[in-house]
Amino acid sequence: MSTPSTATEAIVRDTLPFVAVANPLATGRVYLHGAHVAQWRPVGHGEVLWMSARSLFADGKPIRGGVPVCFPWFGPHPERSDLPAHGFVRSRAWRLSGHDELPSGATRLVFATATGPETDAQWPHRADLALTVTMGTTLTLELAIVNAGGAPFTCDAALHTYFTVGDVRRARVLGLQGGEYLDRAGGQSVRARQDADAITFTGETDRFHLATEAEAVIEDPVLHRRIRIAKRGSRSTVVWNPWIAKAAKMPDFADHEWPGMLCVETANAFSDRLTIAPGATHRMAAEISVESV
Ligand code: BG6
């Protein structure tokens, strides 16, 4: 079996606090910064997630790779260019609020954060967030968003998962056939329909698939594996690779890295944006598994 060429151990940094997971089923790493899952390696497989060698590991800055949690907006803020893309929770410290070793052998970690007076200038609502990370043969990520205020609010949310692929030019994504998407490559937003059964990659790809609860599958003939991304509480799936020019513009992404990564993100945004009533909780989960082929 091939293993990914990315030396993820050399890429992750010890300059921010993290929880290291090592159980009979998998090893992994989650930073408190953003409750950011940076590594997951189930026994018998190479690293499944992707990290950039150029990632920053700094307070107030997002980590490039792994699984950034995007909230309360997705992408650039719709009105204010001074606010950070993908919201603010990916760039701040969360706290570890729970830890269990499950009978299956998997490890369950719970990370928490909340909005407060310090975030009112960016988003004037009260939300309590909990990210439950279960690492074993599968990697399950569940984001619970509680409306802790007195009025309904709307928000976006995404588990912006970066995967290691052998070569994105040879990878295929299955499962999104028949649905509509916003083609956002090159900064546009054009509505299109996914007629083919597989998405293939020949240039910058930035697709926001709408109204889909389908499982997505990455087929990777180079690493001889298939990654399945099943989901709950999510109606949007984002498929993203920056390709050459956009990668070159990102300071925290090395120019040569784009062929080795592919994002398939579990999300709710645009017409799938969430409205949460006071006291109510929305749960959105991704369940990731890998099989050799
Ligand atoms: C993807 C978006 O989810 O995230 C892309 O669809 C965006 O448009 C990408 O470029 C990375 O965003 P960022 O803020 O982490 O550079």
CSV table of C-alpha atoms and ligand atoms in Angstrom, one decimal:
chain,number,residue,atom,x,y,z
A,1,MET,CA,0.0,0.0,0.0
A,2,SER,CA,1.3,3.5,-0.8
A,3,THR,CA,1.5,6.1,1.9
A,4,PRO,CA,1.0,9.8,1.3
A,5,SER,CA,4.3,11.6,0.5
A,6,THR,CA,3.4,14.6,2.7
A,7,ALA,CA,5.5,14.4,5.9
A,8,THR,CA,2.7,15.7,8.1
A,9,GLU,CA,4.7,15.1,11.3
A,10,ALA,CA,7.3,17.6,10.1
A,11,ILE,CA,4.6,20.1,9.2
A,12,VAL,CA,2.6,20.3,12.4
A,13,ARG,CA,4.1,22.6,15.0
A,14,ASP,CA,4.4,22.5,18.8
A,15,THR,CA,4.1,26.2,19.1
A,16,LEU,CA,0.4,26.0,19.9
A,17,PRO,CA,-1.1,23.7,22.5
A,18,PHE,CA,-2.6,20.5,21.1
A,19,VAL,CA,-4.1,17.2,22.1
A,20,ALA,CA,-2.3,14.2,20.8
A,21,VAL,CA,-4.4,11.0,20.2
A,22,ALA,CA,-2.9,7.6,20.1
A,23,ASN,CA,-5.3,4.6,20.6
A,24,PRO,CA,-5.4,1.1,19.1
A,25,LEU,CA,-7.4,2.4,16.1
A,26,ALA,CA,-5.7,5.7,15.1
A,27,THR,CA,-3.3,8.5,15.9
A,28,GLY,CA,-4.0,12.2,15.5
A,29,ARG,CA,-3.6,15.7,16.7
A,30,VAL,CA,-6.1,18.5,17.5
A,31,TYR,CA,-5.0,22.0,18.3
A,32,LEU,CA,-7.0,24.0,20.8
A,33,HIS,CA,-6.5,26.9,18.4
A,34,GLY,CA,-9.7,26.6,16.3
A,35,ALA,CA,-10.4,23.1,17.8
A,36,HIS,CA,-8.4,22.3,14.7
A,37,VAL,CA,-8.0,18.7,13.7
A,38,ALA,CA,-4.6,18.6,12.0
A,39,GLN,CA,-3.9,14.9,11.7
A,40,TRP,CA,-5.8,11.6,11.6
A,41,ARG,CA,-4.1,8.4,10.7
A,42,PRO,CA,-6.2,5.3,11.1
A,43,VAL,CA,-4.2,2.1,11.6
A,44,GLY,CA,-3.3,0.6,8.2
A,45,HIS,CA,-3.5,3.9,6.3
A,46,GLY,CA,-1.3,6.9,5.7
A,47,GLU,CA,-2.2,10.4,6.8
A,48,VAL,CA,-5.8,11.2,5.6
A,49,LEU,CA,-5.8,15.0,6.2
A,50,TRP,CA,-3.5,17.5,4.5
A,51,MET,CA,-1.5,20.2,6.1
A,52,SER,CA,0.5,22.9,4.3
A,53,ALA,CA,4.2,23.2,5.1
A,54,ARG,CA,3.7,27.0,5.1
A,55,SER,CA,0.8,27.0,7.6
A,56,LEU,CA,0.9,29.7,10.2
A,57,PHE,CA,0.6,28.6,13.8
A,58,ALA,CA,-0.3,31.9,15.4
A,59,ASP,CA,-2.9,33.5,17.6
A,60,GLY,CA,-5.5,35.3,15.4
A,61,LYS,CA,-4.4,33.5,12.2
A,62,PRO,CA,-6.0,30.4,10.7
A,63,ILE,CA,-4.1,27.1,10.3
A,64,ARG,CA,-3.8,26.0,6.6
A,65,GLY,CA,-4.9,22.4,6.3
A,66,GLY,CA,-6.6,19.9,8.6
A,67,VAL,CA,-10.2,20.9,9.4
A,68,PRO,CA,-10.8,24.6,10.0
A,69,VAL,CA,-14.2,25.2,11.6
A,70,CYS,CA,-15.9,28.1,9.8
A,71,PHE,CA,-18.5,30.1,11.7
A,72,PRO,CA,-20.6,32.3,11.7
A,73,TRP,CA,-20.0,33.1,8.0
A,74,PHE,CA,-18.5,31.2,5.1
A,75,GLY,CA,-16.0,32.8,2.8
A,76,PRO,CA,-15.6,36.6,2.8
A,77,HIS,CA,-18.0,38.4,5.1
A,78,PRO,CA,-21.0,39.5,2.8
A,79,GLU,CA,-20.7,43.2,3.7
A,80,ARG,CA,-17.5,43.9,5.5
A,81,SER,CA,-14.1,43.3,3.9
A,82,ASP,CA,-12.3,44.2,7.3
A,83,LEU,CA,-13.6,40.9,8.8
A,84,PRO,CA,-11.8,37.6,8.5
A,85,ALA,CA,-12.8,35.1,5.8
A,86,HIS,CA,-14.7,32.1,7.2
A,87,GLY,CA,-15.6,33.8,10.5
A,88,PHE,CA,-13.6,34.1,13.6
A,89,VAL,CA,-13.7,30.8,15.5
A,90,ARG,CA,-11.0,29.1,13.4
A,91,SER,CA,-8.5,31.7,14.6
A,92,ARG,CA,-9.1,31.7,18.4
A,93,ALA,CA,-8.4,29.2,21.2
A,94,TRP,CA,-11.2,26.8,22.2
A,95,ARG,CA,-11.1,24.8,25.4
A,96,LEU,CA,-11.1,21.1,25.9
A,97,SER,CA,-14.3,20.3,27.7
A,98,GLY,CA,-14.5,16.6,27.5
A,99,HIS,CA,-12.4,13.4,27.0
A,100,ASP,CA,-13.5,9.8,26.9
A,101,GLU,CA,-11.9,6.6,25.6
A,102,LEU,CA,-14.8,4.7,24.1
A,103,PRO,CA,-15.4,0.9,24.3
A,104,SER,CA,-14.7,0.7,20.6
A,105,GLY,CA,-11.2,1.9,21.2
A,106,ALA,CA,-11.9,5.3,19.7
A,107,THR,CA,-11.1,8.5,21.5
A,108,ARG,CA,-13.7,11.2,21.9
A,109,LEU,CA,-12.7,14.8,22.6
A,110,VAL,CA,-15.1,17.8,23.0
A,111,PHE,CA,-13.9,21.3,22.4
A,112,ALA,CA,-16.0,24.4,23.3
A,113,THR,CA,-16.1,28.1,22.6
A,114,ALA,CA,-18.7,30.8,22.7
A,115,THR,CA,-19.3,34.3,21.4
A,116,GLY,CA,-19.4,37.1,23.9
A,117,PRO,CA,-19.0,40.9,24.2
A,118,GLU,CA,-15.6,40.7,22.5
A,119,THR,CA,-17.2,39.3,19.3
A,120,ASP,CA,-20.2,41.6,19.2
A,121,ALA,CA,-18.5,44.0,16.8
A,122,GLN,CA,-18.2,41.2,14.3
A,123,TRP,CA,-21.4,39.3,15.0
A,124,PRO,CA,-23.9,40.5,17.6
A,125,HIS,CA,-25.4,37.2,18.8
A,126,ARG,CA,-24.8,34.7,21.5
A,127,ALA,CA,-23.8,31.2,20.4
A,128,ASP,CA,-22.2,28.3,22.3
A,129,LEU,CA,-20.3,26.0,20.1
A,130,ALA,CA,-19.1,22.5,20.8
A,131,LEU,CA,-17.0,20.4,18.4
A,132,THR,CA,-17.0,16.7,19.2
A,133,VAL,CA,-14.1,14.8,17.6
A,134,THR,CA,-14.2,11.1,17.6
A,135,MET,CA,-11.0,9.5,16.3
A,136,GLY,CA,-10.9,5.8,15.6
A,137,THR,CA,-11.3,3.7,12.4
A,138,THR,CA,-13.6,6.6,11.3
A,139,LEU,CA,-13.1,10.3,12.1
A,140,THR,CA,-16.4,11.9,13.2
A,141,LEU,CA,-16.7,15.6,13.7
A,142,GLU,CA,-19.9,17.1,15.0
A,143,LEU,CA,-20.4,20.8,15.4
A,144,ALA,CA,-23.2,21.7,17.8
A,145,ILE,CA,-24.4,25.4,17.6
A,146,VAL,CA,-26.6,26.5,20.4
A,147,ASN,CA,-28.5,29.8,20.2
A,148,ALA,CA,-27.8,31.1,23.7
A,149,GLY,CA,-29.5,34.5,23.1
A,150,GLY,CA,-33.0,35.7,23.2
A,151,ALA,CA,-33.7,36.1,19.4
A,152,PRO,CA,-33.3,33.9,16.4
A,153,PHE,CA,-30.1,34.2,14.4
A,154,THR,CA,-28.9,33.2,11.0
A,155,CYS,CA,-25.4,31.8,10.4
A,156,ASP,CA,-23.2,29.7,8.1
A,157,ALA,CA,-21.1,26.8,9.3
A,158,ALA,CA,-18.5,24.6,7.6
A,159,LEU,CA,-16.1,21.8,8.5
A,160,HIS,CA,-13.5,22.8,5.9
A,161,THR,CA,-11.8,19.5,5.6
A,162,TYR,CA,-8.5,19.3,3.6
A,163,PHE,CA,-7.6,15.8,2.4
A,164,THR,CA,-4.3,14.4,1.2
A,165,VAL,CA,-4.5,13.1,-2.4
A,166,GLY,CA,-1.8,11.5,-4.5
A,167,ASP,CA,-2.4,13.9,-7.4
A,168,VAL,CA,-5.6,15.9,-7.6
A,169,ARG,CA,-5.4,15.7,-11.4
A,170,ARG,CA,-6.1,12.0,-11.2
A,171,ALA,CA,-8.6,12.1,-8.3
A,172,ARG,CA,-12.4,12.0,-8.7
A,173,VAL,CA,-15.2,13.1,-6.4
A,174,LEU,CA,-18.4,11.0,-6.6
A,175,GLY,CA,-21.8,11.5,-5.0
A,176,LEU,CA,-22.9,15.0,-6.1
A,177,GLN,CA,-24.4,14.1,-9.5
A,178,GLY,CA,-27.8,15.7,-10.3
A,179,GLY,CA,-27.5,18.6,-8.0
A,180,GLU,CA,-26.9,22.4,-8.5
A,181,TYR,CA,-23.8,24.2,-7.4
A,182,LEU,CA,-22.4,27.7,-7.4
A,183,ASP,CA,-19.2,27.8,-9.5
A,184,ARG,CA,-17.1,30.2,-7.6
A,185,ALA,CA,-13.7,29.7,-9.3
A,186,GLY,CA,-12.0,32.9,-10.3
A,187,GLY,CA,-14.1,34.9,-7.9
A,188,GLN,CA,-17.3,34.6,-9.9
A,189,SER,CA,-20.5,32.9,-8.7
A,190,VAL,CA,-22.3,31.1,-11.5
A,191,ARG,CA,-25.1,28.6,-11.0
A,192,ALA,CA,-24.5,25.3,-12.7
A,193,ARG,CA,-25.7,21.7,-12.6
A,194,GLN,CA,-23.6,18.6,-11.9
A,195,ASP,CA,-24.6,16.3,-14.7
A,196,ALA,CA,-21.6,14.0,-14.8
A,197,ASP,CA,-21.3,11.3,-12.1
A,198,ALA,CA,-17.8,12.3,-11.2
A,199,ILE,CA,-16.0,15.7,-10.6
A,200,THR,CA,-12.5,15.7,-12.1
A,201,PHE,CA,-9.9,18.4,-11.8
A,202,THR,CA,-8.3,20.3,-14.6
A,203,GLY,CA,-8.0,23.8,-13.2
A,204,GLU,CA,-9.0,26.0,-10.2
A,205,THR,CA,-12.1,24.4,-8.7
A,206,ASP,CA,-14.3,26.1,-6.2
A,207,ARG,CA,-17.8,24.6,-6.1
A,208,PHE,CA,-20.5,25.2,-3.6
A,209,HIS,CA,-23.0,22.3,-4.0
A,210,LEU,CA,-26.4,23.2,-2.7
A,211,ALA,CA,-29.2,21.2,-1.2
A,212,THR,CA,-27.4,18.0,-1.0
A,213,GLU,CA,-27.2,15.6,2.0
A,214,ALA,CA,-25.4,13.0,-0.1
A,215,GLU,CA,-22.2,11.1,0.9
A,216,ALA,CA,-19.2,12.3,-1.2
A,217,VAL,CA,-16.4,9.9,-2.1
A,218,ILE,CA,-12.9,10.8,-3.2
A,219,GLU,CA,-11.4,8.2,-5.4
A,220,ASP,CA,-7.6,8.3,-5.3
A,221,PRO,CA,-5.9,6.0,-7.8
A,222,VAL,CA,-2.4,7.2,-6.8
A,223,LEU,CA,-2.7,6.4,-3.1
A,224,HIS,CA,-4.9,3.5,-3.9
A,225,ARG,CA,-7.6,4.5,-1.6
A,226,ARG,CA,-11.1,5.9,-1.3
A,227,ILE,CA,-12.2,8.4,1.3
A,228,ARG,CA,-15.9,8.6,2.2
A,229,ILE,CA,-17.4,11.7,3.7
A,230,ALA,CA,-20.9,11.0,5.0
A,231,LYS,CA,-22.8,13.8,6.7
A,232,ARG,CA,-25.7,14.9,8.9
A,233,GLY,CA,-27.3,18.3,9.4
A,234,SER,CA,-25.5,19.7,6.4
A,235,ARG,CA,-27.1,20.6,3.0
A,236,SER,CA,-24.0,22.1,1.3
A,237,THR,CA,-20.8,20.4,0.1
A,238,VAL,CA,-17.8,22.5,-1.0
A,239,VAL,CA,-15.2,21.0,-3.4
A,240,TRP,CA,-12.1,23.2,-3.6
A,241,ASN,CA,-8.6,23.1,-5.1
A,242,PRO,CA,-6.8,26.4,-5.7
A,243,TRP,CA,-4.6,25.2,-8.6
A,244,ILE,CA,-1.5,27.1,-9.6
A,245,ALA,CA,-2.3,30.8,-9.7
A,246,LYS,CA,-4.4,31.0,-6.6
A,247,ALA,CA,-2.0,28.8,-4.6
A,248,ALA,CA,0.8,31.2,-5.6
A,249,LYS,CA,-1.2,34.1,-4.1
A,250,MET,CA,-1.6,32.5,-0.7
A,251,PRO,CA,1.3,33.2,1.6
A,252,ASP,CA,0.5,30.3,3.9
A,253,PHE,CA,0.3,27.7,1.0
A,254,ALA,CA,3.5,26.6,-0.8
A,255,ASP,CA,3.4,27.0,-4.6
A,256,HIS,CA,4.1,23.4,-5.3
A,257,GLU,CA,1.5,21.9,-2.8
A,258,TRP,CA,-1.7,22.2,-4.7
A,259,PRO,CA,-1.6,18.8,-6.5
A,260,GLY,CA,-1.5,17.0,-3.1
A,261,MET,CA,-4.6,18.4,-1.6
A,262,LEU,CA,-8.4,18.5,-2.1
A,263,CYS,CA,-11.0,20.0,0.1
A,264,VAL,CA,-14.5,18.3,0.4
A,265,GLU,CA,-16.3,20.4,3.0
A,266,THR,CA,-19.4,19.7,5.0
A,267,ALA,CA,-21.3,23.0,5.2
A,268,ASN,CA,-24.4,25.1,5.4
A,269,ALA,CA,-24.2,28.4,3.6
A,270,PHE,CA,-25.8,30.6,0.9
A,271,SER,CA,-29.3,29.2,0.3
A,272,ASP,CA,-28.6,26.5,2.9
A,273,ARG,CA,-27.7,29.0,5.6
A,274,LEU,CA,-29.1,28.2,9.1
A,275,THR,CA,-31.6,29.9,11.2
A,276,ILE,CA,-31.5,28.8,14.8
A,277,ALA,CA,-34.3,29.7,17.3
A,278,PRO,CA,-33.4,30.9,20.9
A,279,GLY,CA,-32.5,27.8,23.0
A,280,ALA,CA,-32.3,25.6,19.9
A,281,THR,CA,-29.3,23.6,18.8
A,282,HIS,CA,-28.2,22.7,15.3
A,283,ARG,CA,-25.9,19.7,14.9
A,284,MET,CA,-23.8,19.2,11.7
A,285,ALA,CA,-21.6,16.2,11.4
A,286,ALA,CA,-19.1,14.7,9.0
A,287,GLU,CA,-18.1,11.0,9.3
A,288,ILE,CA,-14.9,10.2,7.4
A,289,SER,CA,-13.7,6.8,6.6
A,290,VAL,CA,-11.0,5.4,4.3
A,291,GLU,CA,-10.6,2.2,2.4
A,292,SER,CA,-7.8,0.8,0.4
A,293,VAL,CA,-8.6,-0.1,-3.2
B,1,BG6,C1,-13.0,27.4,0.4
B,1,BG6,C2,-13.7,28.5,-0.5
B,1,BG6,O1,-14.0,26.8,1.2
B,1,BG6,O2,-12.0,28.0,1.2
B,1,BG6,C3,-12.6,29.1,-1.3
B,1,BG6,O3,-14.7,27.9,-1.3
B,1,BG6,C4,-11.5,29.7,-0.4
B,1,BG6,O4,-13.2,30.2,-2.0
B,1,BG6,C5,-10.9,28.6,0.4
B,1,BG6,O5,-10.5,30.2,-1.2
B,1,BG6,C6,-9.8,29.0,1.4
B,1,BG6,O6,-10.2,30.0,2.2
B,1,BG6,P1,-9.2,30.7,3.2
B,1,BG6,O7,-9.9,31.8,3.8
B,1,BG6,O8,-8.8,29.6,4.2
B,1,BG6,O9,-8.0,31.1,2.4
